[in-house]
Amino acid sequence: MTAVETQVQYTTTTYMMTTEDYMHQEDDWDRDLLLDPAWEKQQRKTFTAWCNSHLRKAGTQIENIEEDFRNGLKLMLLLEVISGERLPKPDKGKMRFHKIANVNKALDFICSKGVKLVSIGAEEIVDGNVKMTLGMIWTIILRFAIQDISVEETSAKEGLLLWCQRKTAPYRNVNVQNFHISWKDGLALCALIHRHRPDLIDYSKLRKDDPIGNLNTAFEVAEKYLDIPKMLDAEDIVNTPKPDEKAIMTYVSCFYHAFAGAEQAETAANRICKVLAVNQENERLMEEYEKLASELLEWIRRTIPWLENRVAEQTMRAMQQKLEDFRDYRRIHKPPRVQEKCQLEINFNTLQTKLRLSNRPAFMPSEGKMVSDIANAWKGLEQVEKGYEEWLLTEIRRLERLDHLAEKFKQKCKLHEAWTSGKEDLLSQKDYESASLMEIRALMRKHEAFESDLAAHQDRVEQIAAIAQELNELDYHDAATVNTRCQGICDQWDNLGTLTQKRRDALERVEKLWETIDQLYLEFAKRAAPFNNWMDGAMEDLQDMFIVHSIEEIQSLITAHDQFKATLPEADKERMATMGIQNEITKIAQTYGIKLSGINPYTNLSPQDISNKWDAVKHLVPLRDQMLQEEVARQQANERLRRQFAAQANVIGPWIQTKMEEIGHVSVDITGSLEDQMNNLKQYEQNIINYKSNIDKLEGDHQLIQEALIFDNKHTNYTMEHIRVGWEQLLTTIARTINEVENQILTRDAKGISQEQLNEFRASFNHFDRKRNGMMDPDDFRACLISMGYDLVSAACAVSHSRAPFPGRPRRFHGDRSALTTPTSHSSPPQGEVEFARIMTLVDPNNTGVVTFQAFIDFMTRETAETDTAEQVMASFKILASDKAYITVEELRRELPPEQAEYCISRMTKYVGTDIPTGALDYISFSSALYGESDL
């Protein structure tokens, strides 16, 4: 009994399988089935060797597996050795019931480990039932040697198979798919040994056509150097069509446990690769952000000078081309940049989320490339853009006015110059010196008529000067020509006044020489001249160019024209009266036989001139009617354009506002999973994108309005600029909202946060979001933390005694709130206030005075989830370095994939110390740098 009572200490393995999973694999142990003779032979040898590999630690062994376990003593001893636990004291008798009792104690111990024994009873073991005994030993092997094997969340048989596949993958002629025929040629066993101990086997010399030699090589090396007893016969394996799976698994599991230390190094290497992959991806995203930010800022830098160039063109056509270029910029060149700006913000938020989730320091872009810098540059661009469009429209209005005034100036100058043509020569004549009395009188009256005509033209000269002045004030491009022509007219006018006065003086000097004057000629001249001037003015007004911008303005012109037409009957009476004077002259001449020369000595106007001009006035009236009606039609068309634009704008504007509000509501809705919210938002985004055709149609109507030179619209408060800005904000808002949900999914998956926890966080946030704008002020955030059970005082104490910036889990608040607000002394703030101030610097780093939902989620997930740390990475490197304070280049290249190994080598600094090999690197400072920390 000494051997039975020997106490051997072993580490208990972790139970990885449920009872149902374990027994599901062993349902082939049926009492009524028979083992294949070849399999039974292999199992006997393998199981016996496996049991002896443990029993020898207690100083004993078995020879016959079904005989030596019959009394239960060695069976109980085997269980004590492999479990490290004491079983109940065995019965000392040799009777059958003593043996059954001992076997039952062993079986009860197996059952206590969560193993359900199917069809295996103590009586069958005591009776030496070979099949039941082998089944029991297999159950023990599964529970204590195989069950704890786990690779990538698999366990037991699958985990062991996956481990074998990975270790033998690089070897030629090896393809492990199972635990029977994949091992017949012996190469898989030799590959396992060579992978971990290449010094024991020269794999390059092995041949696939020598299975017995390969198997015996593996068995001998394993027994001699790895302390794994020979449990199989090479001939039995080779000569059996399908070797016994349980025997192979038992033998292979010994290799797994023998190489467990190497597995620890591989696990450490996998962890390091994962961390390095995260860093490499983050660096790629940083470079991508920097590149995109540089390109966007460079585009803004190039565009702003173009928009700031306010050098006006001299022609309407050139300015309209500038307006068309600006439209192309708004429709073609700017929209892709709007998308780039939105994508840049989304990439930045996603990158910061990934950095937080991987416990890395926040990304700080290069100077001048922060999101705020880009936003400010974009704001400056939009301000310049708005000013440029306003300047364009103002310049077009100015040029339109200038063209109108210039044409009007030319028309009036042409009329005036036609009237003044030859007047200076006429006034300079000395005809009165040789004229008769009647001729002198005629000259005097003619001069009086001219003075009347000259006075009547004073208004036109003043109009010409006023138009020239306005053209100068509006910076007309050909102002020099206008000024020259205007100055010539004014100088000529002054000269005419001087000559007129001189001629009057001369005629007055000789007036006393003349006695009579033909009153009728004089009367005709006096009445014909002003009537002629009236007709000239009427013709000028009827041909006058006009510019209007509304139906009201054209209606005003029509009213004025109607009023003019109402004066025509009275003017016709004046014409008849004037023509009556000429008729009276003719009548008197006929009555008294006076021979008339046919020329009125007092005027150049003839009755035919009056009749012709009157006919011309009557002809111009209907033409003026037609022009006014055409302008009415144009203004009505403009009004239709205004109403058409307003009808769409008054729908699109509120639609955009409604969608903005709906997105705001969606962003705080906690119903459904994040994936459901994401799908809803994606559908929402698609609906918004589908609405783009309405914006494009409105842009088309806006272009028609601008081409028609329409500058106001009383039917709507929405301008195209309002709609553009609203649309761009709507696209940006939905994209940002989708990005927030994506970041929440990233946070949830990376931190292991459940949907219920996220819903709880959202519900708490919404409760304290007083303004329902997706943000909390600091006081509401403090109340929200307390409601979530966060103890600011305890957290502050924990931080003051720990180098980590956050506590590991939310602290539950106990006691009243005075501990959070009442100072403990007059010389320093309370610990709760200090802790809250520290938390605010985390959730509101830019000191905006509000806490967003994303910042709240980041803080709460950091408080409720575990993350990898610099210490964990150091520990992994320490394993690869065999507990040294440094690691060599060869070790990195041996243990890590090539890409990750070179990444570490290029960034690790040289280790400083004495008696160290060449190429020793400092993995401690490298691990700290990965997390933005100083050397630990």
PDB file of C-alpha atoms in Angstrom, residues 126-259:
ATOM      1  CA  VAL A 126     -12.867  -6.289 -12.093  1.00  0.00           C
ATOM      2  CA  ASP A 127     -13.824  -9.099 -14.493  1.00  0.00           C
ATOM      3  CA  GLY A 128     -11.006  -8.044 -16.860  1.00  0.00           C
ATOM      4  CA  ASN A 129     -13.248  -6.953 -19.786  1.00  0.00           C
ATOM      5  CA  VAL A 130     -10.647  -5.787 -22.310  1.00  0.00           C
ATOM      6  CA  LYS A 131     -12.960  -3.501 -24.292  1.00  0.00           C
ATOM      7  CA  MET A 132     -14.363  -1.775 -21.212  1.00  0.00           C
ATOM      8  CA  THR A 133     -10.909  -1.412 -19.664  1.00  0.00           C
ATOM      9  CA  LEU A 134      -9.507   0.177 -22.838  1.00  0.00           C
ATOM     10  CA  GLY A 135     -12.561   2.463 -23.005  1.00  0.00           C
ATOM     11  CA  MET A 136     -12.019   3.567 -19.410  1.00  0.00           C
ATOM     12  CA  ILE A 137      -8.308   4.321 -20.025  1.00  0.00           C
ATOM     13  CA  TRP A 138      -9.230   6.257 -23.176  1.00  0.00           C
ATOM     14  CA  THR A 139     -11.695   8.270 -21.112  1.00  0.00           C
ATOM     15  CA  ILE A 140      -8.905   9.089 -18.623  1.00  0.00           C
ATOM     16  CA  ILE A 141      -6.524  10.049 -21.460  1.00  0.00           C
ATOM     17  CA  LEU A 142      -9.128  12.335 -22.983  1.00  0.00           C
ATOM     18  CA  ARG A 143      -9.883  14.027 -19.688  1.00  0.00           C
ATOM     19  CA  PHE A 144      -6.353  14.510 -18.371  1.00  0.00           C
ATOM     20  CA  ALA A 145      -4.125  14.614 -21.492  1.00  0.00           C
ATOM     21  CA  ILE A 146      -6.134  15.866 -24.467  1.00  0.00           C
ATOM     22  CA  GLN A 147      -9.120  17.809 -23.238  1.00  0.00           C
ATOM     23  CA  ASP A 148      -7.116  20.895 -22.163  1.00  0.00           C
ATOM     24  CA  ILE A 149      -5.527  21.356 -25.600  1.00  0.00           C
ATOM     25  CA  SER A 150      -6.922  24.557 -27.183  1.00  0.00           C
ATOM     26  CA  VAL A 151      -5.833  26.305 -30.417  1.00  0.00           C
ATOM     27  CA  GLU A 152      -7.817  29.303 -31.702  1.00  0.00           C
ATOM     28  CA  GLU A 153     -10.874  28.606 -29.564  1.00  0.00           C
ATOM     29  CA  THR A 154     -11.029  24.939 -30.618  1.00  0.00           C
ATOM     30  CA  SER A 155     -10.530  22.184 -28.077  1.00  0.00           C
ATOM     31  CA  ALA A 156      -9.634  18.525 -27.600  1.00  0.00           C
ATOM     32  CA  LYS A 157      -9.370  16.583 -30.850  1.00  0.00           C
ATOM     33  CA  GLU A 158      -9.890  19.588 -33.197  1.00  0.00           C
ATOM     34  CA  GLY A 159      -7.382  21.680 -31.264  1.00  0.00           C
ATOM     35  CA  LEU A 160      -4.740  18.935 -31.322  1.00  0.00           C
ATOM     36  CA  LEU A 161      -5.300  18.372 -35.054  1.00  0.00           C
ATOM     37  CA  LEU A 162      -5.031  22.111 -35.814  1.00  0.00           C
ATOM     38  CA  TRP A 163      -1.804  22.288 -33.782  1.00  0.00           C
ATOM     39  CA  CYS A 164      -0.324  19.408 -35.777  1.00  0.00           C
ATOM     40  CA  GLN A 165      -1.383  20.950 -39.093  1.00  0.00           C
ATOM     41  CA  ARG A 166       0.234  24.286 -38.260  1.00  0.00           C
ATOM     42  CA  LYS A 167       3.479  22.793 -37.054  1.00  0.00           C
ATOM     43  CA  THR A 168       3.894  20.494 -40.080  1.00  0.00           C
ATOM     44  CA  ALA A 169       2.569  22.879 -42.753  1.00  0.00           C
ATOM     45  CA  PRO A 170       6.010  23.959 -44.052  1.00  0.00           C
ATOM     46  CA  TYR A 171       7.254  20.387 -44.526  1.00  0.00           C
ATOM     47  CA  ARG A 172       7.240  18.595 -47.849  1.00  0.00           C
ATOM     48  CA  ASN A 173       5.283  15.318 -48.221  1.00  0.00           C
ATOM     49  CA  VAL A 174       3.328  16.059 -44.997  1.00  0.00           C
ATOM     50  CA  ASN A 175      -0.423  16.680 -45.066  1.00  0.00           C
ATOM     51  CA  VAL A 176      -2.075  16.012 -41.703  1.00  0.00           C
ATOM     52  CA  GLN A 177      -5.828  15.634 -42.134  1.00  0.00           C
ATOM     53  CA  ASN A 178      -6.680  13.066 -39.426  1.00  0.00           C
ATOM     54  CA  PHE A 179      -5.240  10.846 -36.698  1.00  0.00           C
ATOM     55  CA  HIS A 180      -4.911   7.626 -38.662  1.00  0.00           C
ATOM     56  CA  ILE A 181      -3.582   7.349 -42.249  1.00  0.00           C
ATOM     57  CA  SER A 182      -1.911  10.824 -42.182  1.00  0.00           C
ATOM     58  CA  TRP A 183       0.712   9.323 -39.818  1.00  0.00           C
ATOM     59  CA  LYS A 184       1.439   6.021 -41.574  1.00  0.00           C
ATOM     60  CA  ASP A 185       4.599   7.137 -43.376  1.00  0.00           C
ATOM     61  CA  GLY A 186       6.171   8.577 -40.194  1.00  0.00           C
ATOM     62  CA  LEU A 187       7.008  11.919 -41.826  1.00  0.00           C
ATOM     63  CA  ALA A 188       4.417  13.842 -39.769  1.00  0.00           C
ATOM     64  CA  LEU A 189       5.987  12.629 -36.471  1.00  0.00           C
ATOM     65  CA  CYS A 190       9.496  13.460 -37.735  1.00  0.00           C
ATOM     66  CA  ALA A 191       8.272  16.916 -38.848  1.00  0.00           C
ATOM     67  CA  LEU A 192       6.831  17.615 -35.357  1.00  0.00           C
ATOM     68  CA  ILE A 193      10.190  16.770 -33.778  1.00  0.00           C
ATOM     69  CA  HIS A 194      12.226  18.707 -36.335  1.00  0.00           C
ATOM     70  CA  ARG A 195       9.986  21.782 -35.993  1.00  0.00           C
ATOM     71  CA  HIS A 196      10.789  22.088 -32.287  1.00  0.00           C
ATOM     72  CA  ARG A 197      14.187  20.304 -32.112  1.00  0.00           C
ATOM     73  CA  PRO A 198      15.877  20.530 -35.521  1.00  0.00           C
ATOM     74  CA  ASP A 199      19.090  19.271 -33.900  1.00  0.00           C
ATOM     75  CA  LEU A 200      17.588  15.792 -33.324  1.00  0.00           C
ATOM     76  CA  ILE A 201      16.523  14.845 -36.881  1.00  0.00           C
ATOM     77  CA  ASP A 202      17.880  15.686 -40.351  1.00  0.00           C
ATOM     78  CA  TYR A 203      14.530  15.929 -42.113  1.00  0.00           C
ATOM     79  CA  SER A 204      16.095  16.442 -45.564  1.00  0.00           C
ATOM     80  CA  LYS A 205      17.403  12.864 -45.528  1.00  0.00           C
ATOM     81  CA  LEU A 206      14.024  11.213 -44.825  1.00  0.00           C
ATOM     82  CA  ARG A 207      12.200   9.381 -47.642  1.00  0.00           C
ATOM     83  CA  LYS A 208       8.472   8.952 -48.048  1.00  0.00           C
ATOM     84  CA  ASP A 209       8.978   5.397 -49.325  1.00  0.00           C
ATOM     85  CA  ASP A 210      10.599   4.334 -46.004  1.00  0.00           C
ATOM     86  CA  PRO A 211       7.704   4.551 -43.536  1.00  0.00           C
ATOM     87  CA  ILE A 212       9.083   1.959 -41.073  1.00  0.00           C
ATOM     88  CA  GLY A 213      12.452   3.704 -40.954  1.00  0.00           C
ATOM     89  CA  ASN A 214      10.770   7.079 -40.443  1.00  0.00           C
ATOM     90  CA  LEU A 215       8.485   5.780 -37.667  1.00  0.00           C
ATOM     91  CA  ASN A 216      11.289   4.023 -35.816  1.00  0.00           C
ATOM     92  CA  THR A 217      13.461   7.148 -36.077  1.00  0.00           C
ATOM     93  CA  ALA A 218      10.681   9.210 -34.526  1.00  0.00           C
ATOM     94  CA  PHE A 219      10.002   6.624 -31.771  1.00  0.00           C
ATOM     95  CA  GLU A 220      13.684   6.308 -30.841  1.00  0.00           C
ATOM     96  CA  VAL A 221      14.405  10.036 -30.802  1.00  0.00           C
ATOM     97  CA  ALA A 222      11.246  10.764 -28.777  1.00  0.00           C
ATOM     98  CA  GLU A 223      12.088   8.097 -26.192  1.00  0.00           C
ATOM     99  CA  LYS A 224      15.764   9.040 -25.920  1.00  0.00           C
ATOM    100  CA  TYR A 225      15.619  12.852 -25.966  1.00  0.00           C
ATOM    101  CA  LEU A 226      12.027  13.858 -25.233  1.00  0.00           C
ATOM    102  CA  ASP A 227      11.159  11.346 -22.495  1.00  0.00           C
ATOM    103  CA  ILE A 228       8.197  10.048 -24.543  1.00  0.00           C
ATOM    104  CA  PRO A 229       7.994   6.237 -24.260  1.00  0.00           C
ATOM    105  CA  LYS A 230       7.522   4.122 -27.345  1.00  0.00           C
ATOM    106  CA  MET A 231       3.782   3.445 -27.445  1.00  0.00           C
ATOM    107  CA  LEU A 232       3.393   2.070 -30.983  1.00  0.00           C
ATOM    108  CA  ASP A 233       5.008  -0.454 -33.331  1.00  0.00           C
ATOM    109  CA  ALA A 234       6.070   0.786 -36.728  1.00  0.00           C
ATOM    110  CA  GLU A 235       5.085  -2.486 -38.432  1.00  0.00           C
ATOM    111  CA  ASP A 236       1.597  -2.444 -36.874  1.00  0.00           C
ATOM    112  CA  ILE A 237       0.973   1.099 -38.138  1.00  0.00           C
ATOM    113  CA  VAL A 238       2.309   0.459 -41.634  1.00  0.00           C
ATOM    114  CA  ASN A 239       0.573  -2.869 -42.080  1.00  0.00           C
ATOM    115  CA  THR A 240      -2.798  -1.650 -40.807  1.00  0.00           C
ATOM    116  CA  PRO A 241      -5.033  -0.089 -43.494  1.00  0.00           C
ATOM    117  CA  LYS A 242      -6.289   2.457 -40.980  1.00  0.00           C
ATOM    118  CA  PRO A 243      -4.275   2.776 -37.749  1.00  0.00           C
ATOM    119  CA  ASP A 244      -6.201   3.218 -34.527  1.00  0.00           C
ATOM    120  CA  GLU A 245      -7.110   6.881 -34.084  1.00  0.00           C
ATOM    121  CA  LYS A 246      -7.096   6.813 -30.280  1.00  0.00           C
ATOM    122  CA  ALA A 247      -3.657   5.263 -30.138  1.00  0.00           C
ATOM    123  CA  ILE A 248      -2.255   7.872 -32.504  1.00  0.00           C
ATOM    124  CA  MET A 249      -3.969  10.726 -30.596  1.00  0.00           C
ATOM    125  CA  THR A 250      -2.599   9.467 -27.290  1.00  0.00           C
ATOM    126  CA  TYR A 251       0.938   9.302 -28.637  1.00  0.00           C
ATOM    127  CA  VAL A 252       0.752  12.686 -30.456  1.00  0.00           C
ATOM    128  CA  SER A 253      -0.669  14.399 -27.339  1.00  0.00           C
ATOM    129  CA  CYS A 254       2.600  13.525 -25.567  1.00  0.00           C
ATOM    130  CA  PHE A 255       4.450  15.612 -28.169  1.00  0.00           C
ATOM    131  CA  TYR A 256       2.044  18.505 -27.584  1.00  0.00           C
ATOM    132  CA  HIS A 257       2.765  18.487 -23.840  1.00  0.00           C
ATOM    133  CA  ALA A 258       6.479  18.002 -24.427  1.00  0.00           C
ATOM    134  CA  PHE A 259       6.623  21.115 -26.588  1.00  0.00           C
TER     135      PHE A 259
END
